[in-house]
């Protein structure tokens, strides 16, 4: 694990570009993906929807009413058809009366009113459902973002950022979209099937039996197609995630890719993944596209059978022409909701699988504060820090810090040196309680740091890292991140102290210049200077500088060093350094190796010992023979 992981400059939260290898943009839960615990996740989702139960009741009532008014239409239209047939028959027979257009007109006006009311109820239920879905999405995303802030750092050591982002974006989108579609479709489909079946029976039970024979054939056809297409949909989303991840990684690292001539290898890998995506994609789309033509074919067979049976009944006087016309309309309305219900099963699987991932994330163990008994706001923090037999491991079976003890007085400048992987950055993470100790204690002004809340504790620290973190915003906003209540004048004063003001004024728009997503429109050295200005503005009692001048030129380093001397004066500061020439004036140098302090003292004392530090220092200044 890298020592210089990207932490925030003051209040410490993991940041950086998420790896996308596991799930790419668009790698949402796919149709047919099954939840591990369908019942349990369903109960959680129902519980989550409780605040909207009244709205859901209205949605059900309006959807059912819309369907009922729509279903009644063909039966009423049959009366107009029958009247038209009777009128034509009277005219052909030379009887008086002819066609009663006033009667047909009243029926058509009634029909228009019914369909108008049906459309109104449909609009109302769609409006309310869209509102509920938007609120669920809003509430769920808020809960997920708040959860991210409450999770311990150890969670992000075992979970990729891409997977977390997928839960916040893809899974929430899948859940809300499926929720929006499935609830209304389920209600209307069930209401349509029940209502149409009643209407069909009221017209002719014989024709209803003929129509019902279509259902087993339709269901069998749908199940066969869904069964064969499911694996291809899953494969399509799998390879879509891989392709997106590969493209994102290559785009983010295109400079390194070109520098090492990796274009051909990258293209070859993309071609392999894209070929698999193509194979899965066309098979899934083909099988999905086959469903409607197949259902139409089966439906047409049913219409032929109904027409033959209806003609026989009409010839014997058991049915009217209007009844046959209405029945055929109902049959058309009967097969569609059956297909919709088959598709809803996939939507429900997607919705529950997505909700399962979301609730799984929301159920992760959070950071616990323990028994908080002190507040830094009620104390005048001096900056005395003491490490007492500190022991720590990222995993219980892998101890990184075995027995670390050191005493730092307020205002001292402490340098921590050692080879890569010695545990230097881990120590400052423990100091800010990014992780809890496996053993021992860390004291701040004589108080165990666990007696403070994490927020209070971190308010006393300012941090500058080798790996800079700037967000998409203006330069002024990025510096102000160190103190959100600072005025523009205070921001500019901090920028001057960190040698930032001069170069910022040479940029387009100056302090109002907007940094892009990865702040690639300024140099690495300039990014480093901005993070230093942020730490200056924070004005914290304790400073942590993790190789803060590694990305600047020698002249700028001297200017920053002077600014750092002013910044650290009167403050406790921990400086992690690889260039030992920058920490010769430190009050205390801690030499770490494999998680333990092997030497400590001032620069001169450690050189006189001729031990670990002396060898490390001299190795940086050896002249090649």
XYZ file of C-alpha atoms in Angstrom:
625
model
C 0.000 0.000 0.000
C 1.380 3.371 -1.021
C 2.365 5.671 1.800
C 1.306 8.754 -0.076
C -2.333 7.987 -0.566
C -4.482 10.912 -1.522
C -6.066 12.457 1.568
C -7.802 15.765 1.903
C -5.745 18.757 2.914
C -7.436 19.296 6.234
C -10.454 17.272 7.135
C -9.200 14.119 5.486
C -11.348 12.127 3.107
C -10.223 9.683 0.492
C -10.177 11.214 -2.954
C -8.887 10.566 -6.399
C -9.861 9.173 -9.760
C -11.916 6.020 -9.310
C -10.690 2.849 -10.937
C -13.323 1.712 -13.396
C -12.199 -1.808 -14.145
C -14.912 -3.430 -12.148
C -17.923 -1.433 -13.278
C -17.995 1.171 -15.981
C -20.476 3.950 -16.598
C -23.543 2.169 -17.812
C -22.737 -1.042 -15.936
C -26.091 -0.849 -14.210
C -27.926 -3.846 -12.828
C -29.194 -5.532 -15.969
C -32.529 -7.085 -16.815
C -32.560 -10.561 -15.385
C -29.876 -10.026 -12.734
C -31.095 -11.714 -9.581
C -30.884 -10.516 -6.010
C -29.133 -12.748 -3.484
C -31.852 -12.173 -0.876
C -35.025 -11.248 -2.763
C -37.371 -11.340 0.254
C -35.060 -9.470 2.605
C -34.259 -6.766 0.055
C -37.953 -6.456 -0.854
C -38.848 -5.873 2.799
C -36.160 -3.185 3.110
C -37.380 -1.465 -0.037
C -40.994 -1.521 1.176
C -39.832 -0.090 4.501
C -37.905 2.619 2.639
C -41.053 3.528 0.661
C -43.234 3.937 3.789
C -43.059 7.779 3.791
C -44.701 7.685 0.358
C -47.439 5.140 1.173
C -50.275 7.666 0.728
C -48.964 8.724 -2.687
C -48.596 5.070 -3.680
C -52.226 4.413 -2.690
C -53.352 7.285 -4.944
C -51.168 5.897 -7.751
C -52.834 2.492 -7.437
C -56.349 3.975 -7.334
C -55.751 6.313 -10.301
C -54.052 3.571 -12.362
C -56.922 1.173 -11.678
C -59.555 3.832 -12.503
C -57.755 4.737 -15.728
C -57.716 1.094 -16.744
C -61.377 0.488 -15.833
C -62.650 3.485 -17.821
C -60.524 2.400 -20.764
C -61.804 -1.195 -20.603
C -65.479 -0.186 -20.617
C -65.001 1.599 -23.948
C -65.164 -1.363 -26.396
C -68.329 -2.703 -24.725
C -70.079 0.652 -25.187
C -68.723 0.970 -28.722
C -70.340 -2.428 -29.452
C -73.752 -0.796 -28.855
C -73.032 1.753 -31.598
C -71.874 -1.017 -33.937
C -74.993 -3.080 -33.250
C -77.204 -0.060 -33.871
C -75.381 0.620 -37.128
C -75.870 -3.016 -38.251
C -79.584 -2.910 -37.268
C -80.056 0.355 -39.149
C -78.421 -0.986 -42.301
C -80.555 -4.128 -42.006
C -83.759 -2.020 -41.733
C -82.770 0.046 -44.744
C -82.075 -3.078 -46.814
C -85.418 -4.565 -45.723
C -87.215 -1.311 -46.628
C -88.409 -0.776 -43.068
C -88.854 2.670 -41.507
C -86.337 4.203 -39.109
C -83.050 3.575 -40.856
C -79.882 4.330 -38.906
C -80.402 6.208 -35.603
C -77.473 8.639 -35.841
C -78.624 10.579 -32.750
C -78.351 7.402 -30.659
C -74.922 6.578 -32.143
C -73.825 10.193 -31.546
C -74.745 9.999 -27.825
C -72.814 6.744 -27.518
C -69.756 8.286 -29.181
C -69.923 11.352 -26.885
C -70.128 9.031 -23.870
C -67.180 7.103 -25.249
C -65.126 10.290 -25.640
C -65.947 11.273 -22.064
C -64.867 7.852 -20.762
C -61.588 7.973 -22.639
C -61.023 11.557 -21.479
C -61.527 10.582 -17.824
C -59.233 7.574 -18.366
C -56.522 9.855 -19.804
C -56.899 12.259 -16.857
C -56.458 9.455 -14.291
C -53.484 8.138 -16.278
C -51.887 11.602 -16.256
C -52.424 11.998 -12.505
C -50.927 8.616 -11.632
C -47.938 9.247 -13.958
C -47.373 12.692 -12.399
C -47.497 11.369 -8.818
C -45.300 8.347 -9.665
C -42.658 10.545 -11.319
C -42.665 12.753 -8.212
C -42.279 9.744 -5.878
C -39.455 8.282 -7.996
C -37.592 11.607 -8.013
C -37.945 11.946 -4.227
C -36.757 8.359 -3.652
C -33.746 8.966 -5.892
C -32.950 12.272 -4.154
C -33.311 10.821 -0.672
C -31.335 7.682 -1.505
C -28.427 9.572 -3.077
C -28.288 11.898 -0.081
C -28.204 8.892 2.241
C -25.404 7.297 0.204
C -23.289 10.465 0.159
C -23.741 10.953 3.893
C -22.810 7.291 4.364
C -19.556 7.817 2.447
C -18.545 10.464 5.006
C -19.305 8.118 7.901
C -17.471 5.047 6.595
C -14.048 4.185 8.022
C -11.004 4.436 5.760
C -10.548 0.686 6.046
C -13.683 0.209 3.919
C -12.063 1.970 0.961
C -8.975 -0.219 1.268
C -11.079 -3.265 0.396
C -13.635 -1.683 -1.975
C -12.842 0.026 -5.258
C -13.997 3.602 -5.741
C -15.614 2.488 -9.011
C -17.878 0.064 -7.148
C -18.944 2.792 -4.691
C -19.693 5.168 -7.571
C -21.675 2.438 -9.317
C -23.950 2.102 -6.276
C -24.511 5.857 -6.066
C -25.159 6.332 -9.794
C -26.042 3.146 -11.707
C -27.841 1.246 -8.950
C -29.918 4.217 -7.794
C -30.852 4.995 -11.419
C -31.836 1.376 -12.031
C -33.887 1.243 -8.833
C -35.825 4.464 -9.464
C -36.419 3.800 -13.162
C -37.589 0.260 -12.453
C -39.754 1.524 -9.586
C -41.346 4.120 -11.847
C -42.104 1.568 -14.565
C -42.898 -1.563 -12.602
C -45.478 -0.294 -10.093
C -47.743 1.419 -12.622
C -47.279 -1.353 -15.195
C -48.085 -4.016 -12.601
C -51.270 -2.276 -11.480
C -52.513 -1.513 -14.985
C -51.620 -4.996 -16.257
C -53.410 -6.805 -13.435
C -56.421 -4.457 -13.672
C -56.517 -4.873 -17.459
C -56.362 -8.680 -17.307
C -59.090 -8.854 -14.641
C -61.326 -6.264 -16.279
C -60.932 -7.624 -19.797
C -61.590 -11.165 -18.604
C -64.854 -10.051 -16.942
C -65.902 -8.195 -20.092
C -65.057 -11.157 -22.317
C -67.097 -13.507 -20.130
C -70.030 -11.082 -20.211
C -69.970 -11.168 -24.018
C -69.405 -14.916 -24.644
C -68.037 -17.603 -22.408
C -67.421 -19.837 -25.441
C -65.117 -17.290 -27.127
C -63.439 -16.618 -23.764
C -62.412 -20.270 -23.540
C -60.942 -20.034 -27.041
C -59.004 -16.869 -26.040
C -57.711 -18.461 -22.841
C -56.128 -21.257 -24.862
C -53.731 -18.633 -26.237
C -52.302 -17.846 -22.766
C -50.275 -21.052 -22.112
C -48.745 -20.829 -25.584
C -47.879 -17.128 -25.094
C -46.378 -17.700 -21.627
C -44.330 -20.674 -22.814
C -42.959 -18.611 -25.700
C -42.079 -15.669 -23.433
C -40.354 -17.882 -20.850
C -38.252 -19.629 -23.490
C -37.087 -16.346 -24.986
C -36.381 -14.747 -21.577
C -34.470 -17.826 -20.404
C -32.167 -17.771 -23.442
C -31.725 -13.986 -23.568
C -30.934 -13.480 -19.862
C -27.354 -14.764 -20.061
C -26.655 -12.536 -23.049
C -27.969 -9.432 -21.254
C -25.720 -10.238 -18.287
C -22.757 -10.766 -20.626
C -23.513 -7.525 -22.447
C -23.377 -5.488 -19.232
C -20.262 -7.336 -18.064
C -18.301 -6.537 -21.217
C -19.768 -3.036 -21.396
C -18.236 -2.396 -17.959
C -14.886 -3.774 -19.148
C -14.871 -1.686 -22.316
C -15.814 1.475 -20.405
C -13.201 0.772 -17.763
C -10.475 0.188 -20.359
C -11.350 3.357 -22.287
C -11.434 5.428 -19.090
C -8.075 4.111 -17.910
C -6.409 4.621 -21.289
C -7.833 8.122 -21.596
C -6.693 9.060 -18.073
C -3.186 7.692 -18.706
C -2.758 8.523 -22.411
C 0.534 10.356 -21.812
C 2.108 7.305 -20.148
C 0.523 5.059 -22.777
C 2.203 6.964 -25.605
C 5.484 7.385 -23.733
C 5.910 3.621 -23.372
C 4.498 2.741 -26.795
C 1.553 0.798 -25.439
C -0.909 1.777 -28.186
C -0.927 -1.578 -29.985
C -1.381 -3.560 -26.769
C -4.156 -1.215 -25.658
C -5.962 -1.471 -29.005
C -5.628 -5.260 -29.011
C -7.177 -5.489 -25.528
C -9.963 -3.106 -26.537
C -10.672 -5.161 -29.664
C -10.968 -8.352 -27.602
C -13.376 -6.810 -25.115
C -15.322 -4.957 -27.806
C -15.685 -8.156 -29.864
C -17.191 -9.922 -26.857
C -19.492 -6.943 -26.247
C -20.596 -7.093 -29.897
C -21.344 -10.826 -29.714
C -23.326 -10.510 -26.491
C -25.042 -7.330 -27.653
C -26.458 -8.560 -30.948
C -27.606 -11.869 -29.454
C -29.393 -10.153 -26.557
C -30.980 -7.542 -28.824
C -32.007 -10.160 -31.406
C -33.710 -12.378 -28.832
C -35.309 -9.347 -27.212
C -36.567 -8.166 -30.602
C -37.986 -11.600 -31.437
C -40.445 -11.485 -28.518
C -42.962 -9.014 -29.949
C -43.168 -10.600 -33.447
C -43.574 -14.021 -31.828
C -46.314 -12.743 -29.528
C -47.997 -11.038 -32.498
C -47.926 -14.311 -34.441
C -49.523 -16.216 -31.562
C -52.073 -13.424 -31.125
C -52.990 -13.539 -34.805
C -53.594 -17.284 -34.551
C -55.952 -16.524 -31.685
C -57.796 -13.896 -33.750
C -58.340 -16.414 -36.562
C -59.777 -18.950 -34.107
C -62.002 -16.303 -32.503
C -63.243 -15.030 -35.857
C -64.227 -18.563 -36.942
C -65.942 -19.341 -33.624
C -67.584 -15.883 -33.581
C -68.931 -16.336 -37.111
C -70.502 -19.649 -36.108
C -72.137 -18.058 -33.039
C -73.331 -15.026 -34.998
C -74.863 -17.190 -37.716
C -76.879 -19.024 -35.075
C -77.980 -15.746 -33.499
C -76.082 -16.350 -30.252
C -73.921 -13.208 -30.812
C -74.164 -9.830 -32.501
C -71.625 -8.291 -34.880
C -70.910 -5.581 -32.296
C -70.225 -8.270 -29.703
C -67.674 -9.942 -32.000
C -66.011 -6.562 -32.712
C -65.828 -5.748 -28.973
C -64.516 -9.217 -28.153
C -61.691 -8.922 -30.716
C -60.734 -5.569 -29.199
C -60.650 -7.152 -25.733
C -58.498 -10.024 -26.981
C -55.986 -7.468 -28.292
C -56.030 -5.839 -24.835
C -55.716 -9.233 -23.148
C -52.414 -10.455 -24.661
C -50.467 -7.211 -24.169
C -50.596 -7.110 -20.326
C -49.533 -10.777 -20.215
C -46.352 -9.841 -22.085
C -45.917 -6.811 -19.803
C -46.181 -8.996 -16.700
C -43.465 -11.278 -18.087
C -41.226 -8.248 -18.613
C -42.070 -6.897 -15.153
C -40.475 -9.977 -13.592
C -37.166 -8.805 -15.062
C -37.820 -5.245 -13.913
C -38.518 -6.442 -10.381
C -35.349 -8.545 -10.381
C -33.368 -5.503 -11.525
C -35.021 -3.250 -8.965
C -34.505 -5.610 -6.034
C -30.921 -6.445 -7.070
C -30.126 -2.713 -7.296
C -31.812 -1.997 -3.948
C -29.892 -4.885 -2.388
C -26.580 -3.302 -3.409
C -27.712 0.105 -2.157
C -28.948 -1.213 1.219
C -25.834 -3.364 1.544
C -23.739 -0.194 1.271
C -25.990 1.728 3.664
C -25.669 -1.152 6.146
C -21.858 -1.107 6.257
C -20.283 -0.564 9.691
C -19.597 3.126 10.350
C -16.879 4.913 12.263
C -17.657 4.959 15.966
C -16.651 7.892 18.130
C -16.555 5.961 21.396
C -16.826 7.943 24.633
C -16.242 11.536 23.500
C -15.641 13.581 26.646
C -13.599 16.559 25.392
C -14.015 19.299 22.813
C -11.160 21.254 21.264
C -13.445 24.287 21.219
C -13.360 24.352 25.034
C -9.587 24.019 25.207
C -6.535 25.978 24.165
C -4.643 23.318 22.213
C -0.882 23.745 22.610
C 0.253 20.941 20.314
C 2.025 18.468 22.647
C 1.885 15.011 21.013
C 2.970 11.722 22.561
C 3.024 8.253 20.979
C 2.945 5.471 23.584
C 3.753 1.958 22.292
C 1.585 2.448 19.224
C 0.659 -0.728 17.365
C -1.316 -0.867 14.134
C -2.144 -3.118 11.189
C -4.479 -2.629 8.241
C -5.420 -6.247 8.831
C -5.076 -8.179 12.096
C -2.635 -10.596 10.466
C -0.506 -7.837 8.912
C 0.959 -5.480 11.515
C 2.594 -2.380 10.005
C 3.515 -0.472 13.190
C 4.745 -2.806 15.919
C 5.954 -0.588 18.790
C 6.205 3.145 18.136
C 6.942 5.579 20.964
C 7.944 9.235 20.716
C 7.345 12.503 22.568
C 6.870 15.789 20.707
C 6.674 19.142 22.468
C 4.442 21.984 21.353
C 6.039 24.078 18.623
C 8.641 21.468 17.672
C 9.431 20.663 14.070
C 9.566 16.879 13.788
C 10.878 15.125 10.693
C 9.983 11.511 9.950
C 12.387 9.758 7.586
C 12.901 6.235 6.374
C 12.656 4.016 3.319
C 9.431 3.521 1.374
C 7.003 1.336 3.304
C 8.538 2.119 6.700
C 5.199 3.446 8.015
C 5.776 7.207 7.874
C 2.452 8.222 6.299
C 0.660 5.580 8.354
C 1.761 7.376 11.515
C 0.161 10.679 10.518
C -3.000 8.837 9.488
C -3.163 7.378 12.987
C -2.520 10.804 14.481
C -5.588 12.188 12.674
C -7.637 9.048 13.480
C -8.120 7.967 9.896
C -7.635 4.540 11.459
C -7.973 3.339 15.049
C -5.003 1.830 16.827
C -4.514 -1.881 17.318
C -2.711 -1.115 20.571
C -1.093 1.707 22.535
C -2.126 5.347 22.786
C -1.644 8.713 21.097
C -1.969 11.728 23.393
C -2.707 15.329 22.423
C -1.889 17.751 25.232
C -1.966 14.770 27.597
C -5.408 13.561 26.464
C -6.048 10.393 24.496
C -7.136 11.415 20.991
C -10.114 9.022 21.264
C -11.566 11.428 23.861
C -12.126 13.965 21.069
C -14.569 13.623 18.198
C -12.845 13.037 14.861
C -14.165 16.316 13.495
C -12.839 18.318 16.454
C -9.512 16.540 16.318
C -9.007 17.090 12.592
C -9.885 20.759 12.917
C -6.567 21.135 14.733
C -4.567 19.768 11.789
C -3.475 21.231 8.479
C -2.120 18.869 5.841
C -0.086 19.203 2.652
C 0.536 16.041 0.655
C 2.807 15.017 -2.187
C -0.274 13.859 -4.114
C -2.244 17.060 -4.606
C -6.039 17.145 -4.534
C -7.903 19.998 -6.191
C -11.510 19.953 -7.320
C -13.385 21.404 -10.279
C -13.804 25.033 -9.223
C -12.023 28.366 -9.179
C -8.565 28.837 -7.686
C -10.142 31.057 -5.031
C -12.572 28.284 -4.052
C -9.820 25.648 -3.928
C -7.688 27.714 -1.556
C -10.743 28.611 0.556
C -11.325 24.873 1.127
C -8.861 25.224 4.027
C -11.257 27.654 5.763
C -14.705 27.997 4.221
C -15.445 31.165 6.200
C -12.340 33.039 4.997
C -12.789 36.328 3.116
C -11.253 36.974 -0.307
C -8.611 39.169 1.346
C -7.621 36.357 3.721
C -7.394 33.910 0.804
C -5.118 36.285 -1.125
C -2.976 36.857 1.976
C -2.525 33.077 2.385
C -1.655 32.828 -1.305
C 1.057 35.464 -0.912
C 2.522 33.653 2.102
C 2.708 30.427 0.049
C 4.305 32.144 -2.979
C 1.114 31.581 -4.998
C -0.091 35.129 -5.661
C 2.468 35.951 -8.368
C 1.793 32.999 -10.670
C -2.003 33.138 -10.124
C -2.106 36.720 -11.399
C -0.397 35.609 -14.623
C -3.175 33.054 -15.328
C -6.322 33.823 -17.355
C -8.993 35.188 -14.960
C -6.530 35.065 -12.042
C -8.136 33.797 -8.839
C -11.406 33.209 -10.721
C -9.786 30.792 -13.197
C -11.711 27.500 -13.148
C -9.635 24.336 -12.702
C -10.844 21.407 -14.770
C -11.821 18.033 -13.331
C -8.254 16.790 -12.751
C -6.691 20.303 -12.541
C -4.615 19.469 -15.618
C -4.808 23.062 -16.881
C -2.059 24.080 -14.425
C 1.312 22.463 -13.744
C 2.042 19.938 -10.996
C 4.201 22.468 -9.164
C 1.450 25.072 -9.270
C -1.023 22.546 -7.888
C 1.387 21.885 -5.015
C 1.634 25.613 -4.254
C -2.168 25.907 -4.116
C -2.425 23.085 -1.570
C 0.225 24.812 0.538
C -1.790 28.040 0.403
C -4.808 26.040 1.554
C -2.873 24.797 4.600
C -1.698 28.356 5.358
C -5.321 29.547 5.307
C -6.383 26.723 7.665
C -4.144 28.243 10.384
C -4.111 24.953 12.324
C -2.114 24.280 15.509
C -0.497 21.139 14.101
C 0.827 20.765 10.568
C 1.533 17.645 8.545
C 3.750 18.091 5.487
C 4.171 14.935 3.453
C 6.967 15.607 0.947
C 5.251 18.930 0.237
C 7.952 20.393 -2.030
C 8.622 17.321 -4.161
C 6.923 18.703 -7.282
C 8.511 22.148 -7.531
C 11.783 23.425 -8.950
C 14.798 24.265 -6.790
C 14.222 28.038 -6.799
C 10.543 27.664 -5.887
C 11.482 25.119 -3.246
C 13.643 27.718 -1.519
C 10.790 30.216 -1.540
C 8.364 27.588 -0.214
C 10.856 26.540 2.428
C 10.965 30.129 3.655
C 7.164 30.256 3.680
C 7.088 26.949 5.537
C 9.491 28.276 8.164
C 7.089 31.158 8.778
C 4.115 28.816 8.725
C 5.559 26.278 11.167
C 6.925 28.838 13.626
C 5.146 28.337 16.948
C 3.265 25.306 15.639
C 3.874 21.601 16.049
C 4.755 20.226 12.655
C 5.380 16.745 11.309
C 7.423 16.673 8.102
C 7.730 13.492 6.082
C 10.770 13.920 3.868
C 12.812 11.922 1.409
C 15.219 14.766 0.590
C 17.030 14.961 3.894
C 18.626 18.311 3.058
C 15.231 19.960 3.705
C 14.952 18.827 7.339
C 18.417 19.586 8.751
C 16.974 22.290 11.025
C 14.306 19.979 12.497
C 14.075 19.886 16.306
C 13.639 16.123 16.240
C 14.227 13.533 13.526
C 12.524 10.164 13.826
C 14.116 7.416 11.720
C 11.651 4.656 10.905
C 12.305 1.215 9.525
C 9.689 -1.540 9.177
C 7.244 0.241 11.481
C 9.651 0.972 14.366
C 11.805 3.928 15.371
C 15.409 2.830 15.001
C 16.970 6.229 15.773
C 15.883 9.657 16.931
C 17.633 12.959 17.615
C 18.735 16.134 15.837
C 20.518 16.181 12.498
C 23.984 16.655 14.061
C 23.392 14.029 16.765
C 22.330 11.404 14.265
C 25.251 12.139 11.930
C 27.697 11.724 14.811
C 26.210 8.316 15.603
C 27.137 7.134 12.130
C 24.177 4.769 12.065
C 21.011 4.372 10.003
C 20.360 8.115 9.464
C 23.984 8.860 8.603
C 24.000 6.129 5.957
C 20.685 7.387 4.565
C 21.882 10.994 4.496
C 25.277 10.281 2.979
C 23.770 8.059 0.275
C 21.982 11.131 -1.106
C 25.195 13.068 -1.474
C 27.601 10.406 -2.672
C 29.591 11.436 -5.707
C 29.958 8.859 -8.447
C 33.604 7.806 -8.723
